[in-house]
Coordinates of C-alpha atoms in Angstrom, one line a residue:
X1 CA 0.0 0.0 0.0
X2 CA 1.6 3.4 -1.0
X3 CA 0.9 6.4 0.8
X4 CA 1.7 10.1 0.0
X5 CA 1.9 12.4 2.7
X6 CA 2.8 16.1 2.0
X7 CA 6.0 18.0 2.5
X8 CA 5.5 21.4 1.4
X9 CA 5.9 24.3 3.8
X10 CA 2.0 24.2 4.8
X11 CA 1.3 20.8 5.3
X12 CA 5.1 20.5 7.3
X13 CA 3.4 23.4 9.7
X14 CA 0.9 21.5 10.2
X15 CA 2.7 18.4 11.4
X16 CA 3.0 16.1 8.1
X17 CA 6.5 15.0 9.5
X18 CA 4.9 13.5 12.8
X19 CA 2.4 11.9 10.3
X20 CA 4.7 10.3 8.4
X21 CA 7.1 9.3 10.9
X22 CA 4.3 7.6 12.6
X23 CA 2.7 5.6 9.1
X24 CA 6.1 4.8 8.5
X25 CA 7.0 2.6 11.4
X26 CA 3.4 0.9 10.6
X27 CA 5.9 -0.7 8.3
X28 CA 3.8 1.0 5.0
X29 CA 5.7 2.9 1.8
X30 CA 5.4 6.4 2.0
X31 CA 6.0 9.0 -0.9
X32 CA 6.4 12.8 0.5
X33 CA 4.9 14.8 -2.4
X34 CA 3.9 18.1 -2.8
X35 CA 0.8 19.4 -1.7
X36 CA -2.7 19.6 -4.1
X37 CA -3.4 22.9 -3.0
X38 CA -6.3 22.1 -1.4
X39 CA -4.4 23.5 1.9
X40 CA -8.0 23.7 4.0
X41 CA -7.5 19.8 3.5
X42 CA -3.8 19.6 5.1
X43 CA -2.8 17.2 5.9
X44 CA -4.6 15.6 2.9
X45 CA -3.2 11.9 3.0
X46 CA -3.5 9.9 -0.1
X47 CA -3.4 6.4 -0.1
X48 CA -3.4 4.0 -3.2
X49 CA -6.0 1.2 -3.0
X50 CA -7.0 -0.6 -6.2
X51 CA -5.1 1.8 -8.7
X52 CA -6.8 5.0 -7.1
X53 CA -5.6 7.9 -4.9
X54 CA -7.9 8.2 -2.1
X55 CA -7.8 10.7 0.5
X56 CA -8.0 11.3 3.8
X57 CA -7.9 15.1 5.7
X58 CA -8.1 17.3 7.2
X59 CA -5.2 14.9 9.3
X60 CA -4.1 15.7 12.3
X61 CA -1.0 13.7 14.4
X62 CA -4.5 12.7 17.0
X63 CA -6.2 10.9 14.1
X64 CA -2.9 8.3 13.0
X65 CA -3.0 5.7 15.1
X66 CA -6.7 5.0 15.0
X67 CA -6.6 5.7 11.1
X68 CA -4.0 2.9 10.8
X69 CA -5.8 0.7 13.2
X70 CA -9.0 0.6 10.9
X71 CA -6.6 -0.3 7.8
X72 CA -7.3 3.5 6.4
X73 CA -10.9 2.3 5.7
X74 CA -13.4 4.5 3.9
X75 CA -15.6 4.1 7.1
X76 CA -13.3 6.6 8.5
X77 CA -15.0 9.9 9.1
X78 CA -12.0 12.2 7.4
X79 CA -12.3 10.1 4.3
X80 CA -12.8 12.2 1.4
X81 CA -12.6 10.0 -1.5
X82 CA -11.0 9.6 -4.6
X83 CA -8.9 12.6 -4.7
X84 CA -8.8 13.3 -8.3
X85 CA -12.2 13.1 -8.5
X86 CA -12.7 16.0 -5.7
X87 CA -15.0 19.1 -6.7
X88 CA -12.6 21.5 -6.3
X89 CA -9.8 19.7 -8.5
X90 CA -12.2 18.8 -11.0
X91 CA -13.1 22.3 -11.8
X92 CA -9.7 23.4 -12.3
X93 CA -7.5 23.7 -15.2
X94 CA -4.5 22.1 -14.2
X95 CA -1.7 23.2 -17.1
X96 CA 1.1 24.9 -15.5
X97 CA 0.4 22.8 -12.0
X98 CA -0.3 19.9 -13.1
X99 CA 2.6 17.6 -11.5
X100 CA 2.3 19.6 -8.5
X101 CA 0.8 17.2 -5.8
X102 CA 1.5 14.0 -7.7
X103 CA 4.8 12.7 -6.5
X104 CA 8.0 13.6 -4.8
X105 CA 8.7 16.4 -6.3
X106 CA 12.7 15.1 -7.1
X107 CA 11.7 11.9 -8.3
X108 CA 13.2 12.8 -12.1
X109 CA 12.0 9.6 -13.4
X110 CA 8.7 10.7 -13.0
X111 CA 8.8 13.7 -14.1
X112 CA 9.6 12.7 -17.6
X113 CA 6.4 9.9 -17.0
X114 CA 4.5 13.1 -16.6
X115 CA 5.7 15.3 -19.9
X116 CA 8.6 16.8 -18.1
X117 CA 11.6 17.5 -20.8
X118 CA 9.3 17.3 -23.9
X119 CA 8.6 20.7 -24.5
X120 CA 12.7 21.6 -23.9
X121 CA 13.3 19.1 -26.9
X122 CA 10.3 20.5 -29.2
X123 CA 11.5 24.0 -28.2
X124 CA 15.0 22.7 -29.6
X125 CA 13.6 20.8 -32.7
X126 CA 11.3 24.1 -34.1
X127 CA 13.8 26.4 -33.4
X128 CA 14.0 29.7 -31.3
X129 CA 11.9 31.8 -33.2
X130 CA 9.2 29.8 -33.7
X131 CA 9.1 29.2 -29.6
X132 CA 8.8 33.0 -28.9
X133 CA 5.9 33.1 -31.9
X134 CA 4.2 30.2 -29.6
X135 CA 4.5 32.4 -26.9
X136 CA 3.2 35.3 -28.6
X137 CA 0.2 33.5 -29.9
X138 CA -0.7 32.5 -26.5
X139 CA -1.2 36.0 -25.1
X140 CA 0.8 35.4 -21.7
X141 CA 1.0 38.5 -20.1
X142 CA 3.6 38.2 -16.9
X143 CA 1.8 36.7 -13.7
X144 CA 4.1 38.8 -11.6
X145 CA 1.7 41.6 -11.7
X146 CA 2.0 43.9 -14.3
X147 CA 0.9 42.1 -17.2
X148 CA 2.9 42.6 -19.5
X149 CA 3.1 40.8 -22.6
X150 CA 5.5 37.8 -22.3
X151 CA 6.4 37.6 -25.8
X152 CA 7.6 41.0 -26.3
X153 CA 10.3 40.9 -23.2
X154 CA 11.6 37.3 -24.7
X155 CA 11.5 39.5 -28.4
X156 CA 13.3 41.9 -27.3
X157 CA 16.0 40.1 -25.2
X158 CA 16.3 37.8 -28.6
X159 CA 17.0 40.2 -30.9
X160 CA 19.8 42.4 -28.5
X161 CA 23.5 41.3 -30.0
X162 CA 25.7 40.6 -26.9
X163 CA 28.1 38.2 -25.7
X164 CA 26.5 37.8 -22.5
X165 CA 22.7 37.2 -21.5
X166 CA 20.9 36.3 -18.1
X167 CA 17.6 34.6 -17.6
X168 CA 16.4 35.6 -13.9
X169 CA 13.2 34.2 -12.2
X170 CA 11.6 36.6 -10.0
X171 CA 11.0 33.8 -6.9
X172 CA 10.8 36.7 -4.4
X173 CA 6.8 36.3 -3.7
X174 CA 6.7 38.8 -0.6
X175 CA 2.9 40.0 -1.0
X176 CA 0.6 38.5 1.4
X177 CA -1.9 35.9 0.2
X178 CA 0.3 35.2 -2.2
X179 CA 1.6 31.9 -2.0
X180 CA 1.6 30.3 -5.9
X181 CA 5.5 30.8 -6.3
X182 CA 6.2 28.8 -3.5
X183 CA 3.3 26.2 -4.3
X184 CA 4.9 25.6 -8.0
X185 CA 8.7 25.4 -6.5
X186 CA 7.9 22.9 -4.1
X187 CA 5.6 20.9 -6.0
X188 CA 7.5 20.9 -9.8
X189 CA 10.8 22.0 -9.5
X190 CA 11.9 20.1 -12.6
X191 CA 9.2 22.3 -14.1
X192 CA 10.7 25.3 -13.7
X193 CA 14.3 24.7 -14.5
X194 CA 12.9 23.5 -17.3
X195 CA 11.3 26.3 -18.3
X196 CA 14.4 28.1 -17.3
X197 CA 16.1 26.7 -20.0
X198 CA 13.8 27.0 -22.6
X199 CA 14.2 30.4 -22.1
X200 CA 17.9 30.5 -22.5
X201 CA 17.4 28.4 -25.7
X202 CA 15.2 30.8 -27.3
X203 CA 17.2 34.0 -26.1
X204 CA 20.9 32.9 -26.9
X205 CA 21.3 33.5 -22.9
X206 CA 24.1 30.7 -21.1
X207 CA 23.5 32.1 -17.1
X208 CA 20.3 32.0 -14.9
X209 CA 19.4 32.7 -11.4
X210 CA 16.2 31.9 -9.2
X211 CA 16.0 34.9 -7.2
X212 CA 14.0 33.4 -3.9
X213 CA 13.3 35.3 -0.7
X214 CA 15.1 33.8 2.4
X215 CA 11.9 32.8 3.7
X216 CA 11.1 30.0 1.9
X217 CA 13.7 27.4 3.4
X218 CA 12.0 24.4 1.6
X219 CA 11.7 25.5 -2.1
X220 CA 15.6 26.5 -1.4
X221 CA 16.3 23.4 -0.5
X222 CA 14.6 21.5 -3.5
X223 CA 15.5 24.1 -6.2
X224 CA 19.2 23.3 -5.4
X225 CA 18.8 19.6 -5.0
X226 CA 16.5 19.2 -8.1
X227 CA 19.5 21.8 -10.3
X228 CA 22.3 18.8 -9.4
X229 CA 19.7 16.4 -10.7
X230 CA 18.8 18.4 -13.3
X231 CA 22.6 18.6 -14.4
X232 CA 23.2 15.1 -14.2
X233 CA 20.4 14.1 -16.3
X234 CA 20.9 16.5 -18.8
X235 CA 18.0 19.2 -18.5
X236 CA 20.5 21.9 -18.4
X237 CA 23.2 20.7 -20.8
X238 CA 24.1 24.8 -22.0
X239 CA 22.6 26.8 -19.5
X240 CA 24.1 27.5 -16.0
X241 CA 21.7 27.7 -13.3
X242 CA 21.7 28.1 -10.1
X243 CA 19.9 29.5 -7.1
X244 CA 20.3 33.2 -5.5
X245 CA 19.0 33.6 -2.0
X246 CA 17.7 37.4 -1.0
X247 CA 18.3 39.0 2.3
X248 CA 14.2 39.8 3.2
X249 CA 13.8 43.2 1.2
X250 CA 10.4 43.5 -0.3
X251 CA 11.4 45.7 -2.7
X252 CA 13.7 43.4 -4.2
X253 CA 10.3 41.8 -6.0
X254 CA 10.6 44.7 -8.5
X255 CA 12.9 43.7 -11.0
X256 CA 15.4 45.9 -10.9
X257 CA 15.8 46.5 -7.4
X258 CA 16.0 42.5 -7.7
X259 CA 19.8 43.2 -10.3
X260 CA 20.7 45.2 -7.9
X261 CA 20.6 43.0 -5.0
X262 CA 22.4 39.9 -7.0
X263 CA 25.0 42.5 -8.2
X264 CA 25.8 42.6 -4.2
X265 CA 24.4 46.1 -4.2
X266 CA 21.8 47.2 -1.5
X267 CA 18.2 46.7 -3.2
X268 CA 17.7 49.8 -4.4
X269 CA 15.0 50.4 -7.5
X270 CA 16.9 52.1 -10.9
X271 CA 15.2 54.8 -12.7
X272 CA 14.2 53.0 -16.1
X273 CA 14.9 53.4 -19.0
X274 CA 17.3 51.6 -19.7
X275 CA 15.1 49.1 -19.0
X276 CA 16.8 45.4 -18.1
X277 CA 16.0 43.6 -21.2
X278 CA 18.5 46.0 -22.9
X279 CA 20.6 46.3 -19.7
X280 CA 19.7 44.6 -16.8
X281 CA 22.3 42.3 -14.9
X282 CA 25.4 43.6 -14.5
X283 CA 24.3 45.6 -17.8
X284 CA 23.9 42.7 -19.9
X285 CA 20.9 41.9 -21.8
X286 CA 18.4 40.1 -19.4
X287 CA 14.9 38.6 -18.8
X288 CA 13.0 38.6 -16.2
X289 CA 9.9 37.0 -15.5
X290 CA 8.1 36.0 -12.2
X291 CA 7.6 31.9 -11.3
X292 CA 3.8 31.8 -12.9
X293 CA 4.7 32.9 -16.4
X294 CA 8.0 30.4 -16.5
X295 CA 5.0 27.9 -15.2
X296 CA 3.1 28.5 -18.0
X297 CA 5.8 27.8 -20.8
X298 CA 5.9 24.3 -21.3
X299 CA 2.4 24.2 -21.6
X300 CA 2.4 26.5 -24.1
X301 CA 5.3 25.0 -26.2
X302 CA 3.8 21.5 -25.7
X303 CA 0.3 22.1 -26.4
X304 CA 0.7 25.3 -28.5
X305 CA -0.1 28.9 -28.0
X306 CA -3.3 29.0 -29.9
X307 CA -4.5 25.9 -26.9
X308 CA -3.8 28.0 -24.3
X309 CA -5.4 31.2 -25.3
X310 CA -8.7 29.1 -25.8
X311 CA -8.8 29.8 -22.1
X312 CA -9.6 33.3 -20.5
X313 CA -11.4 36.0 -21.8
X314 CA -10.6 39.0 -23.9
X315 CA -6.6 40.3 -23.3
X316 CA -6.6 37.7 -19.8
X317 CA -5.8 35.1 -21.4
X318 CA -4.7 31.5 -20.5
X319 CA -5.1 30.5 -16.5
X320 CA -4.2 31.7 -13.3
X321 CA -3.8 30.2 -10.4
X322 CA -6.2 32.0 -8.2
X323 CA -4.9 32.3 -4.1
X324 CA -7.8 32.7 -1.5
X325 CA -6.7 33.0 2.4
X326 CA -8.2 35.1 4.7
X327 CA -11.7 34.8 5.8
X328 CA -12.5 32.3 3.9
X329 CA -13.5 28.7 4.1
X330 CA -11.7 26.8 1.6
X331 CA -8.3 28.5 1.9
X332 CA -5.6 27.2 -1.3
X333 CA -4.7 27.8 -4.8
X334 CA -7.0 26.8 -7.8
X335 CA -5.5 26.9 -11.2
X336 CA -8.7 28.4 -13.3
X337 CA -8.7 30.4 -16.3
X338 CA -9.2 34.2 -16.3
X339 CA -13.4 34.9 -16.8
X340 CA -14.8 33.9 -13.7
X341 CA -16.5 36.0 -11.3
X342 CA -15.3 37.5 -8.0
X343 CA -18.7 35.8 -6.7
X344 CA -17.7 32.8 -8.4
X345 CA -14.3 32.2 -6.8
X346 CA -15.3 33.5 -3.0
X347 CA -18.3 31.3 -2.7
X348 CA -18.5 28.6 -5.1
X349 CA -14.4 28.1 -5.1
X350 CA -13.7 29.3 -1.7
X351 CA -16.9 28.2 0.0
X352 CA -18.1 31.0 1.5
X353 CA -17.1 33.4 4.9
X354 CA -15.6 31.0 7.4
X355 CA -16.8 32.9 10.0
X356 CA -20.1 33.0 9.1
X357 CA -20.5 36.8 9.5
X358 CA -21.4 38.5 6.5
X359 CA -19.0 39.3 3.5
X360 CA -17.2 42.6 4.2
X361 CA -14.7 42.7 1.4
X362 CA -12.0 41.2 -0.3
X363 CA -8.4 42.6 -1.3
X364 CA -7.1 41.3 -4.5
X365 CA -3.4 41.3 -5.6
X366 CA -1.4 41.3 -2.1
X367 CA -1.1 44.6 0.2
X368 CA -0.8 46.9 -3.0
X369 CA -4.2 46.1 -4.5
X370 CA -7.9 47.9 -3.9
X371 CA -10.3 45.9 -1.4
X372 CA -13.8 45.5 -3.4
X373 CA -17.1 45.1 -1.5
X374 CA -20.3 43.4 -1.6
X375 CA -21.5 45.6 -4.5
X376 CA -18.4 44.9 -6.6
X377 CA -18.7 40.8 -6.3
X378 CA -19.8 40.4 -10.2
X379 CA -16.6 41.9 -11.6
X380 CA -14.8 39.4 -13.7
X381 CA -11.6 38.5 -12.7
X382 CA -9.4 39.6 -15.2
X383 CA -6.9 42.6 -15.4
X384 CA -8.8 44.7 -17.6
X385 CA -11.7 44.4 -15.5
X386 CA -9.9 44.9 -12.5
X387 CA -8.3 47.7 -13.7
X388 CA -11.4 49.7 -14.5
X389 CA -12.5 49.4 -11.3
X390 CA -9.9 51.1 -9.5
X391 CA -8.1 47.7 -8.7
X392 CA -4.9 45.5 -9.3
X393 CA -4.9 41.3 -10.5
X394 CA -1.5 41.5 -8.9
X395 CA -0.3 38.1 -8.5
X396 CA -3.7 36.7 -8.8
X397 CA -4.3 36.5 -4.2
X398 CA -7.7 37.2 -3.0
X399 CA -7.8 38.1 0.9
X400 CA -10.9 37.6 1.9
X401 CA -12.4 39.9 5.3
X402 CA -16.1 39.4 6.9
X403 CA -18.2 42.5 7.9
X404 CA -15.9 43.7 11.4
X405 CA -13.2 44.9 8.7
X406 CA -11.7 47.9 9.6
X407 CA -11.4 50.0 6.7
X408 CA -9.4 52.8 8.1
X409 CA -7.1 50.8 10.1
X410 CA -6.4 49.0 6.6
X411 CA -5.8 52.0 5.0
X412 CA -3.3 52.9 7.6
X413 CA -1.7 49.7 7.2
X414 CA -0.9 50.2 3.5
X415 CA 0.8 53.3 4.3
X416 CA 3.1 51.9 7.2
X417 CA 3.9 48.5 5.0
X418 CA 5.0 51.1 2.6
X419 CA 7.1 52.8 4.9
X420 CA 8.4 50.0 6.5
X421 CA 9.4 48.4 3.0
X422 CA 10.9 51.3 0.9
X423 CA 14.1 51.3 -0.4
X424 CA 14.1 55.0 0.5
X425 CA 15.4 56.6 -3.2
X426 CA 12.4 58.3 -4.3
X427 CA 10.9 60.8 -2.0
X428 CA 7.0 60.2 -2.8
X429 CA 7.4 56.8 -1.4
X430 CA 10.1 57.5 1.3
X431 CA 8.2 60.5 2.9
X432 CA 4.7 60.0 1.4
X433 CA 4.2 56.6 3.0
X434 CA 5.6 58.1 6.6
X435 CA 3.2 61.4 6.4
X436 CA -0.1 59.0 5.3
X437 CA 0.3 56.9 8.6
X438 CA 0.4 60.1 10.6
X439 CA -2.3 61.7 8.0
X440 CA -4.3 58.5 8.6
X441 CA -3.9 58.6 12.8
X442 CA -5.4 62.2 12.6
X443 CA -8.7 60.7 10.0
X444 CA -9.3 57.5 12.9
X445 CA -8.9 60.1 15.7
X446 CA -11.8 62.0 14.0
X447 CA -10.2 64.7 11.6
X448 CA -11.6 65.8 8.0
X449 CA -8.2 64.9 6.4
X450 CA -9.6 63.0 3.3
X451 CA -8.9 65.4 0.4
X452 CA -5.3 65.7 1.6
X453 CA -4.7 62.0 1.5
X454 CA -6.1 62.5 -1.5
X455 CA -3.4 64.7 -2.8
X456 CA -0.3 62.6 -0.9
X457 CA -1.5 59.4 -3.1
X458 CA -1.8 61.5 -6.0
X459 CA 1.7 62.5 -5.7
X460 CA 3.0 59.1 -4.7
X461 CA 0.9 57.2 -8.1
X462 CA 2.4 59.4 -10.4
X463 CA 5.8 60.3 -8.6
X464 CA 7.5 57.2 -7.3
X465 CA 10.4 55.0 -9.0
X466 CA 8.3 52.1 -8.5
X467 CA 5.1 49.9 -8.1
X468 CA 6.0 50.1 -3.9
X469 CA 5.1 53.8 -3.9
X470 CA 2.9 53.9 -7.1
X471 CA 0.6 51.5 -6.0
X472 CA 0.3 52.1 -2.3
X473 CA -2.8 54.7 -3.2
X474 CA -4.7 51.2 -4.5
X475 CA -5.6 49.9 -0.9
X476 CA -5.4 53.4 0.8
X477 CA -8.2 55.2 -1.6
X478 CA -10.6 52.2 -1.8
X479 CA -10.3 51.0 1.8
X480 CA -11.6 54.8 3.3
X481 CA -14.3 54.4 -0.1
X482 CA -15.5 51.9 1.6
X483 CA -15.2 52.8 5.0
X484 CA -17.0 56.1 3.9
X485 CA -19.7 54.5 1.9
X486 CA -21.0 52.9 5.2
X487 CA -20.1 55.8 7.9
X488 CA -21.1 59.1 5.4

């Protein structure tokens, strides 16, 4: 009897070690994989009876010894059922994640079972161009948050002449309720590299680095194991990879405070242009792209570009895997493509308010984006959408809050993460964000002060190096909107 237990950073929290340690002196074989991201089901135990996965979860160290003593029967009352046939997998559109939660996630044999190293070798066999045009076709815009066409940054990195180019993945996910990045390293690490090295295929580039944020001690750990694999088995035959851990600096998730950092510089943003895919790292030619849009390469080079724009809607095309925490009851990522509602994914996705309270609002795209309300819940889900409505995709996070939000506190909050997490080279951000918390102590305390936040995140949009400062306004503006819609 096989068993796969979980050993990504959520499901270890939550005591998958203990689990295991105790199945494993029951004398049955255990896989750790990776987990489904169904995390309101960790520690989602799958165990292999007749040819099917069937699960078990939520599992707790307290429920082992009596599920081992009935034989894991379906009698149990945590039993789930067949785990691929779950609702909320079902209704997904697993592309980019679709190893994640299968196996052990360095188990190279099989990922080349599953499709992994294919699209490398087609990439090779119809040439560079021709992989960029896929890309192009597709419509990828970057998942990192700003949406920008894919294809064009890969174009342009392409066509620069130079002796030396870098491929960089942006791993530094340090937005909360964002947790994709580190869902996709843990569970398909193998995909990434090898998406890695596509890219250096199609760009002429020999170098790349994972850029990852210190706090993500397990994807560290696999990314360098499953490189040495990688190596040996020849994913990366002409391309140079290897793994660059940050020191904690949020700002170092924009891209060029990100160079900066690996040059051994403090991470400090650069005034653009030039912008890095004409001189990035160490003024060399270099692409940059977040974890999600390297995610979504080999599906696209497999399965072409034209199949993965038949998901989505309008310019949002292709999938997204969608992150709901927060008040919410069925906390995880879901991999669904761009169209649905904001209804859709909180209730029928995300099951409703876990508290039971009424809905009170939900912030979308990490501690930079707008919170939307109960009037905004039939707003596709896409960035044009979004955008019109005074909002951010981001990284594709939904936070969801019940009705005892605090709208002003929130709005204070954006301008002290702000403060707290600037670089400090432009002065909207530097000062702006410091005068907002003490604007915003004088609005709870009572004070009329609302047209002169009002100016201070005017200046900070339109005057600040970066997206830190730019888009600070976002959560400020619509959190006292809403705060003011119920109080004025």
């Amino acid at each position: 009897m096989k068993i796969f237990i979980p050993q990504d950073s959520i499901s270890l929290a939550l005591g998958a070690d203990l689990i295991s340690k105790k199945i494993t002196q029951s004398g049955h074989e255990i896989i750790r994989n990776s987990s489904r991201g169904l995390h309101f089901l960790e520690v989602l135990i799958e165990v292999e009876i007749d040819g099917a996965r069937h699960g078990f979860g939520p599992i707790s160290s307290k429920d082992i010894d009596q599920l081992i003593a009935n034989g894991f029967s379906k009698s149990h009352s945590k039993y789930l059922g067949i785990v691929d046939e779950l609702p909320l997998l079902k209704k997904q559109n697993r592309l980019s994640f679709s190893r994640c939660g299968i196996n052990a996630p360095l188990d190279y044999d099989v990922f080349l079972s599953l499709g992994g190293a294919q699209a490398l070798a087609k990439a090779k066999s119809i040439g560079a161009q021709k992989t960029i045009d896929e890309i192009k076709i597709s419509g990828l815009r970057g998942r990192g948050g700003a949406g920008f066409p894919a294809a064009i940054k890969w174009q342009t990195v392409k066509d620069v002449q130079s002796n030396q180019k870098y491929i960089i993945c942006n791993a530094d996910e340090g937005d909360s309720g964002n947790f994709a990045d580190r869902a996709f390293m843990e569970g398909d690490p193998f995909g990434l590299i090898e998406a890695m090295a596509i890219a250096g295929f199609a760009l002429g580039a020999s170098v790349g680095y994972i850029y990852i944020r210190s706090e993500y001690p397990i994807a560290i750990k696999l990314l360098k194991a499953a490189i040495e694999i990688a190596k040996a088995r020849g994913l990366l035959e002409d391309f140079d990879l290897q793994v660059f851990v940050g020191a904690g600096a949020y700002v170092c998730g924009e891209e060029t405070a990100l160079l900066e950092s690996i040059e051994g510089k403090r991470g400090m943003v650069r005034a653009k242009p030039p912008i890095p895919a004409l001189e990035g790292l160490f003024g060399k030619p270099t692409l940059v792209n977040n974890v999600l849009s390297f995610a979504a390469i080999a599906p696209i080079i497999l399965n072409g570009g034209a199949h993965y724009a038949g998901f989505g809607t309008g310019r949002s095309l292709g999938t997204i895997p969608v992150q709901l925490s927060g008040n919410v009851k069925n906390g995880g990522y879901y991999e669904l493509p761009f169209g649905m509602t904001l209804r859709e994914l909180i209730y029928e996705i995300g099951g409703g308010v876990k508290s039971g309270r009424e809905f009170g609002a939900v912030q979308i795209g990490g501690p930079l984006g707008a919170y939307f309300t109960s009037e905004n819940l039939d707003l596709i889900f896409d960035y044009e959408t979004l955008a019109q409505a005074g909002g951010i995709l981001g990284h594709g996070s939904l936070v969801v809050f019940d009705d005892t939000i605090d709208f002003l506190k929130m709005a204070r909050f954006a301008f002290e993460f702000c403060a707290h997490e600037s670089c400090g080279k432009c002065t909207p951000c530097r000062i702006g964000s410091t005068r907002g918390v003490e604007t915003m102590d004088r609005i709870i305390a009572g004070e009329n002060q609302y047209e002169l936040v009002d100016d201070l995140c005017e200046t900070m949009k339109f005057g600040s190096l970066c997206a830190l400062g730019g888009f600070t306004p976002y959560p400020v503006q619509s959190a006292i909107k809403a705060w003011r819609g119920k109080n004025v």
